[in-house]
PDB file of C-alpha atoms in Angstrom:
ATOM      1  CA  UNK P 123      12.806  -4.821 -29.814  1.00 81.00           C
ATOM      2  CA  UNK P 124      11.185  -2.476 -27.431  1.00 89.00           C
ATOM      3  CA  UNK P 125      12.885  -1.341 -24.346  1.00 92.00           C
ATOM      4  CA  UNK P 126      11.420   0.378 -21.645  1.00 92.00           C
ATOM      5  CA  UNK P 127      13.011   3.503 -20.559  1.00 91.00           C
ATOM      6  CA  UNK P 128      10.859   4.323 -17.365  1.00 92.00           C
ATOM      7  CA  UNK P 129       8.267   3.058 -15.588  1.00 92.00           C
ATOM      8  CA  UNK P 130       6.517   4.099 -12.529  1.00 91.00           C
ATOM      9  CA  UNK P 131       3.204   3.472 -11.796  1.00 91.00           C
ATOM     10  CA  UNK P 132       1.155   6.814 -10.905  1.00 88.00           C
ATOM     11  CA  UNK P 133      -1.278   4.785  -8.947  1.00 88.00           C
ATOM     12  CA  UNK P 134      -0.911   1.536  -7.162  1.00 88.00           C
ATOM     13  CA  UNK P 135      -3.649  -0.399  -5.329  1.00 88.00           C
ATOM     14  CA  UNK P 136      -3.403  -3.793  -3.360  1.00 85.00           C
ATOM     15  CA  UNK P 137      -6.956  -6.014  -2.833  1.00 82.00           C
ATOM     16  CA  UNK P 138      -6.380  -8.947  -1.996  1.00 79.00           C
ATOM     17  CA  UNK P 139      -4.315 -11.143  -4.477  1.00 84.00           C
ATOM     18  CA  UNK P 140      -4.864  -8.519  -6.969  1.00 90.00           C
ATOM     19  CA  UNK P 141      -2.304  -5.457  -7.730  1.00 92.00           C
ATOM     20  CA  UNK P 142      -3.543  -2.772 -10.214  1.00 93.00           C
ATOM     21  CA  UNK P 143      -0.915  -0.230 -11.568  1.00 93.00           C
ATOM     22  CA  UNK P 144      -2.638   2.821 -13.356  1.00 93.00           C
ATOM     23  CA  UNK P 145       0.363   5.251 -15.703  1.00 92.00           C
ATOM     24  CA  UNK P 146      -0.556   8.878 -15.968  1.00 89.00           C
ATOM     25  CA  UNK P 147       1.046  11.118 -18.537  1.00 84.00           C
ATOM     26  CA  UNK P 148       5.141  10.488 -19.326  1.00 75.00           C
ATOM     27  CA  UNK P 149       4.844   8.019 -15.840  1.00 85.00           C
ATOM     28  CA  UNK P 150       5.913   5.451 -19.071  1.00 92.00           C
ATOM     29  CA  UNK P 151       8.688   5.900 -21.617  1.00 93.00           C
ATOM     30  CA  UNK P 152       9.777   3.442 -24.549  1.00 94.00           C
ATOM     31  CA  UNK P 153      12.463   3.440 -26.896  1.00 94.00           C
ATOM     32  CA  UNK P 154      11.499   1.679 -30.209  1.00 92.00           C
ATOM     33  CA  UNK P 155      14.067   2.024 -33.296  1.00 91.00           C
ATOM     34  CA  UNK P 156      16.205   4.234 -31.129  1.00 92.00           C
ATOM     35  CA  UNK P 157      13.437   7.004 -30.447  1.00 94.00           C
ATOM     36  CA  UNK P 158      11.886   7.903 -27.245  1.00 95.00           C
ATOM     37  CA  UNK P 159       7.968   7.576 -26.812  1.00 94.00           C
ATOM     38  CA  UNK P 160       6.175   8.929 -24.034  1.00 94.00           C
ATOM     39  CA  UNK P 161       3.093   6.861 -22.789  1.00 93.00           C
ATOM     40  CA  UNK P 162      -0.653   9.000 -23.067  1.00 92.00           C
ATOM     41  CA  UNK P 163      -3.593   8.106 -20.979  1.00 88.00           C
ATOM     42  CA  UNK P 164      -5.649   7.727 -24.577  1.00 88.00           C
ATOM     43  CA  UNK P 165      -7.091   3.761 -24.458  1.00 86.00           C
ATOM     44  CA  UNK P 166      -5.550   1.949 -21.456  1.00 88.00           C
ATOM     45  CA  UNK P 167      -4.072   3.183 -18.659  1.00 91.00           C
ATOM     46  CA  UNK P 168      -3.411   0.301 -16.203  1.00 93.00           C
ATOM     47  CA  UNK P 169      -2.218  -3.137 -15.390  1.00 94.00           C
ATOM     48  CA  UNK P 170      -4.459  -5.688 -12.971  1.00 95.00           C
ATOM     49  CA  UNK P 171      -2.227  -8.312 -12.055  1.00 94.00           C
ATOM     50  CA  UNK P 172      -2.853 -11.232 -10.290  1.00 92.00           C
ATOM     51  CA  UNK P 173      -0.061 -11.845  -7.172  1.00 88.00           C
ATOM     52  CA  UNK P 174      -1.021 -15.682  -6.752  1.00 87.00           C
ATOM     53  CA  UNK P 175      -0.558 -16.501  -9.888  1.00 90.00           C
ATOM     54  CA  UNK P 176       1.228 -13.357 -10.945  1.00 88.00           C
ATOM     55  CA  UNK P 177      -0.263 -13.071 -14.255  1.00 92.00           C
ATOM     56  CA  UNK P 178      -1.599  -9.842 -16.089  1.00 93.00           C
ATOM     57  CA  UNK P 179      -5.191 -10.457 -16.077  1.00 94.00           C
ATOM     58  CA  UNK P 180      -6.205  -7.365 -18.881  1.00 94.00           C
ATOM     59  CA  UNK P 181      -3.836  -8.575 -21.783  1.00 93.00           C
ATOM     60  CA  UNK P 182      -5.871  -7.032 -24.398  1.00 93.00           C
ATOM     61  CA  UNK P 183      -5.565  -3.517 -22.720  1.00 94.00           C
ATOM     62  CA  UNK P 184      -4.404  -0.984 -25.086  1.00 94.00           C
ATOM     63  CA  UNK P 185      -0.971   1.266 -24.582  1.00 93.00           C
ATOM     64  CA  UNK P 186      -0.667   4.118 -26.757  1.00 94.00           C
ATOM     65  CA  UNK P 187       2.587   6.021 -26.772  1.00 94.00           C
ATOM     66  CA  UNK P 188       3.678   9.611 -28.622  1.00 94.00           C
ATOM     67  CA  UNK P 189       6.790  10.969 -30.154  1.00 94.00           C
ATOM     68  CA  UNK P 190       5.819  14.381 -31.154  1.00 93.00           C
ATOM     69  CA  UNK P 191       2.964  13.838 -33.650  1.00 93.00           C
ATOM     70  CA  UNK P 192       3.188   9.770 -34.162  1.00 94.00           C
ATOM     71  CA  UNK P 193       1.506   7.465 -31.850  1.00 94.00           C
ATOM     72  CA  UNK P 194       2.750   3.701 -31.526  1.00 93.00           C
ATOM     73  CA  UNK P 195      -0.432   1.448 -29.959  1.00 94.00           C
ATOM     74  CA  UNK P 196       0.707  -1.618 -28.071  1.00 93.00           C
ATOM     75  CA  UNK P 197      -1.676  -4.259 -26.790  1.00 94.00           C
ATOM     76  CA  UNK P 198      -0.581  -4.857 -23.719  1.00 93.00           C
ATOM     77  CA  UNK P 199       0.208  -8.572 -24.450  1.00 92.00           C
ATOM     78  CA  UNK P 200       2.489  -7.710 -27.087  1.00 92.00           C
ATOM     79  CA  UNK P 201       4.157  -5.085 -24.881  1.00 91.00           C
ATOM     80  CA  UNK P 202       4.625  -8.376 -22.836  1.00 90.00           C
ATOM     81  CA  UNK P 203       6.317 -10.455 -25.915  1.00 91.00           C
ATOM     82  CA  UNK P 204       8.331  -7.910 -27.735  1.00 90.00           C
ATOM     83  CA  UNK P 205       9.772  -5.554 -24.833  1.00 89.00           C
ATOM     84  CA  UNK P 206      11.626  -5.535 -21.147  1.00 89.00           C
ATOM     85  CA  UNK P 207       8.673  -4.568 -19.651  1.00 90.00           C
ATOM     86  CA  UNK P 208       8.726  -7.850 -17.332  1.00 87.00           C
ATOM     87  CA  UNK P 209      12.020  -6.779 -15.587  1.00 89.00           C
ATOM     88  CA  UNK P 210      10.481  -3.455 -14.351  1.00 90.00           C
ATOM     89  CA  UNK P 211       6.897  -4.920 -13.440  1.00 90.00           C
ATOM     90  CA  UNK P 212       8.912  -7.236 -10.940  1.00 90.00           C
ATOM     91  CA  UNK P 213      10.262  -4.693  -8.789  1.00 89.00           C
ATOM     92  CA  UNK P 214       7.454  -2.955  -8.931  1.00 89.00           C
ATOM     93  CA  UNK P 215       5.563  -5.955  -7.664  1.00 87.00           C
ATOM     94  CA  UNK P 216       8.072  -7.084  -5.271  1.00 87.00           C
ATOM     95  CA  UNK P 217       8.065  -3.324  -3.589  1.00 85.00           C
ATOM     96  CA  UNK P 218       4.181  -3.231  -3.845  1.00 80.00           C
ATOM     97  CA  UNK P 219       3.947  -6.792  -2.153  1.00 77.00           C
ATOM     98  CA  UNK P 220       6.585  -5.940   0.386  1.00 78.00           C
ATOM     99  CA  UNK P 221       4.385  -3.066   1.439  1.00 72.00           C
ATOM    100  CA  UNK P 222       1.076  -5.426   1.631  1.00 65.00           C
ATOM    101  CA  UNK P 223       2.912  -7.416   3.847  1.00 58.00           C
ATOM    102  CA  UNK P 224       4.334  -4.864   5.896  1.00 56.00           C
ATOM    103  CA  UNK P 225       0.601  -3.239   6.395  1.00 53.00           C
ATOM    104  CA  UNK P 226      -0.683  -6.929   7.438  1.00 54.00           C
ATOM    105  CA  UNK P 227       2.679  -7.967   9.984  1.00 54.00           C
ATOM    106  CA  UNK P 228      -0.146  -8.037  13.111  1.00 58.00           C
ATOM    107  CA  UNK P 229      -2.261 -11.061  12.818  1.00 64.00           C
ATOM    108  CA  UNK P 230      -5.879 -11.856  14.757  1.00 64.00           C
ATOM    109  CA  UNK P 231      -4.133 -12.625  18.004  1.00 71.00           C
ATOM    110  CA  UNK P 232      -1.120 -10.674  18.144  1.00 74.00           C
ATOM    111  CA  UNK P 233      -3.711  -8.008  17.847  1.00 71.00           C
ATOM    112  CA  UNK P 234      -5.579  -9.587  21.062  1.00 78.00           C
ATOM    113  CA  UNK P 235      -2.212  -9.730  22.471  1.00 83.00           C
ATOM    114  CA  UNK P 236      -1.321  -6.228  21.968  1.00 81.00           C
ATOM    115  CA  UNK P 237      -4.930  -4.896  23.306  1.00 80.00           C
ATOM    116  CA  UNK P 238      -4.111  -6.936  26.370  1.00 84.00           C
ATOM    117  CA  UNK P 239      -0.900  -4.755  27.306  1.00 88.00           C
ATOM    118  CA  UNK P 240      -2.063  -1.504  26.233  1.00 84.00           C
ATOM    119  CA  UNK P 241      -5.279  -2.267  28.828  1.00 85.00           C
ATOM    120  CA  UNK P 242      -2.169  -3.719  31.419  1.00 87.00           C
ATOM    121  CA  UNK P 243      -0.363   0.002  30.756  1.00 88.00           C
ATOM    122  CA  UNK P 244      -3.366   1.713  31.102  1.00 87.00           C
ATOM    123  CA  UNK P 245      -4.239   0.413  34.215  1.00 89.00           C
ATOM    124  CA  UNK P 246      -0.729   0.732  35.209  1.00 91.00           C
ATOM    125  CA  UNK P 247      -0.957   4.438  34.266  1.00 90.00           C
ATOM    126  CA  UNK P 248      -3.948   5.176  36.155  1.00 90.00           C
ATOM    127  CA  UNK P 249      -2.689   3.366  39.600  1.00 92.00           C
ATOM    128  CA  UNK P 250       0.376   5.750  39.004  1.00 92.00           C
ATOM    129  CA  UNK P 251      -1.731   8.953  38.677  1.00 92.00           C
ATOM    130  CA  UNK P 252      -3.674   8.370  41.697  1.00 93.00           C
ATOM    131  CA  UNK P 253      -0.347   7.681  43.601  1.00 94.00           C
ATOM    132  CA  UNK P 254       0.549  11.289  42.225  1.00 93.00           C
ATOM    133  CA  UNK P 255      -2.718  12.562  43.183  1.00 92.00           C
ATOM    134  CA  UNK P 256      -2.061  11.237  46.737  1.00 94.00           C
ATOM    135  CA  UNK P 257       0.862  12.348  46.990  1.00 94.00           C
ATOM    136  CA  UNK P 258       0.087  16.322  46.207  1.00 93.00           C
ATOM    137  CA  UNK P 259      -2.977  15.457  48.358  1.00 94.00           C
ATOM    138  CA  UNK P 260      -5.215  16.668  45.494  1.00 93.00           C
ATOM    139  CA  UNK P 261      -8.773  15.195  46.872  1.00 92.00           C
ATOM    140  CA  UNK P 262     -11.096  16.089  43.902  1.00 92.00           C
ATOM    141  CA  UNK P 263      -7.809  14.338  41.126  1.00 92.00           C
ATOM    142  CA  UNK P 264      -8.000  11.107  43.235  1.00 93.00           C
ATOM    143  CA  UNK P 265     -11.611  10.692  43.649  1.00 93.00           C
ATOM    144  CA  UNK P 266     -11.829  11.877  39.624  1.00 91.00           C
ATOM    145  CA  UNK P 267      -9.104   8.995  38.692  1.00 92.00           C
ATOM    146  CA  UNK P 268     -10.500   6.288  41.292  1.00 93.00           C
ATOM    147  CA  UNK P 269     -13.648   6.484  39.521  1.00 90.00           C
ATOM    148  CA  UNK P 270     -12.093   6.322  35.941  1.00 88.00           C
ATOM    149  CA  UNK P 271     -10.006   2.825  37.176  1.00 87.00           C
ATOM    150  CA  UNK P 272     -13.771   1.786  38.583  1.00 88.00           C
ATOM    151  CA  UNK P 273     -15.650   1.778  35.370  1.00 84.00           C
ATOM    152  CA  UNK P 274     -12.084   0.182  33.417  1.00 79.00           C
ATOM    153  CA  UNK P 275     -12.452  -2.344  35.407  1.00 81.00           C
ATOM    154  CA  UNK P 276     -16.253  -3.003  35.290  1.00 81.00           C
ATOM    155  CA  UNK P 277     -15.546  -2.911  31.553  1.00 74.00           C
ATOM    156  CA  UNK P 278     -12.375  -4.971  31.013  1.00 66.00           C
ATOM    157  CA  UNK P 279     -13.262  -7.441  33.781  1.00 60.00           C
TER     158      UNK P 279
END
């Protein structure tokens, strides 16, 4: 059997329902028959997988890995089949999901929601600053600011 030593993608890209993981030089070790082989960039070099149905979509994908002059090919199905690679692709899913999700936590109209206050702070902000400039009697700061909350308002109301 296979195992996988390490495994770290080099590049990792979320679209939609679809996660691709692209290995770079030594990003991907094996052990086969108790010797260490270091994953080369030669044929394939990344993993499209599908997060609805979380199936590797480019099975036929070839892995090539070196030990100082012998190189071991893998399809990537069989890499599938006859090693632990499943066990490391599912943390590296879980962490790449967890991050998709984390990017997309504001939806349509907590975004509306959130506009809303920053224009109620802002307009909070600017009645406070011409309270300021009133109160150091600074003429030209309060006409400049009354004419800022003017066109706000023309344009949020």
């Amino acid at each position: 059997m296979i195992h996988v030593q390490y495994m770290k993608p080099f590049y990792t890209k979320v679209t939609d329902n679809t996660l691709r993981l692209v290995f770079a030089y030594q990003y991907f070790s094996i052990t086969k028959d108790d010797e260490l082989y270091h994953f080369i960039p030669v044929d394939g070099k990344e993993m499209i997988i599908n997060l609805n149905t979380m199936q590797i979509e480019n099975l036929s994908e070839i892995f090539v890995f070196q030990r100082g002059n012998r190189f071991v090919r893998y399809p990537l199905y069989q890499l599938l089949v006859q090693s632990d690679v499943h066990d490391h692709l599912m943390a590296i899913i879980d962490e790449a999901v967890s991050q998709k999700e984390t990017v997309n936590l504001v939806t349509g109209k907590e975004e509306s929601e959130i506009d809303d206050i920053i224009s109620v702070l802002e307009e909070q902000n600017l009645e406070r600053l011409i309270d300021e400039a009133l109160a150091e009697r600074n003429e030209e700061l309060f006409y400049a600011l009354v004419g800022k909350r003017e066109k706000y308002q023309s344009k949020s109301g």
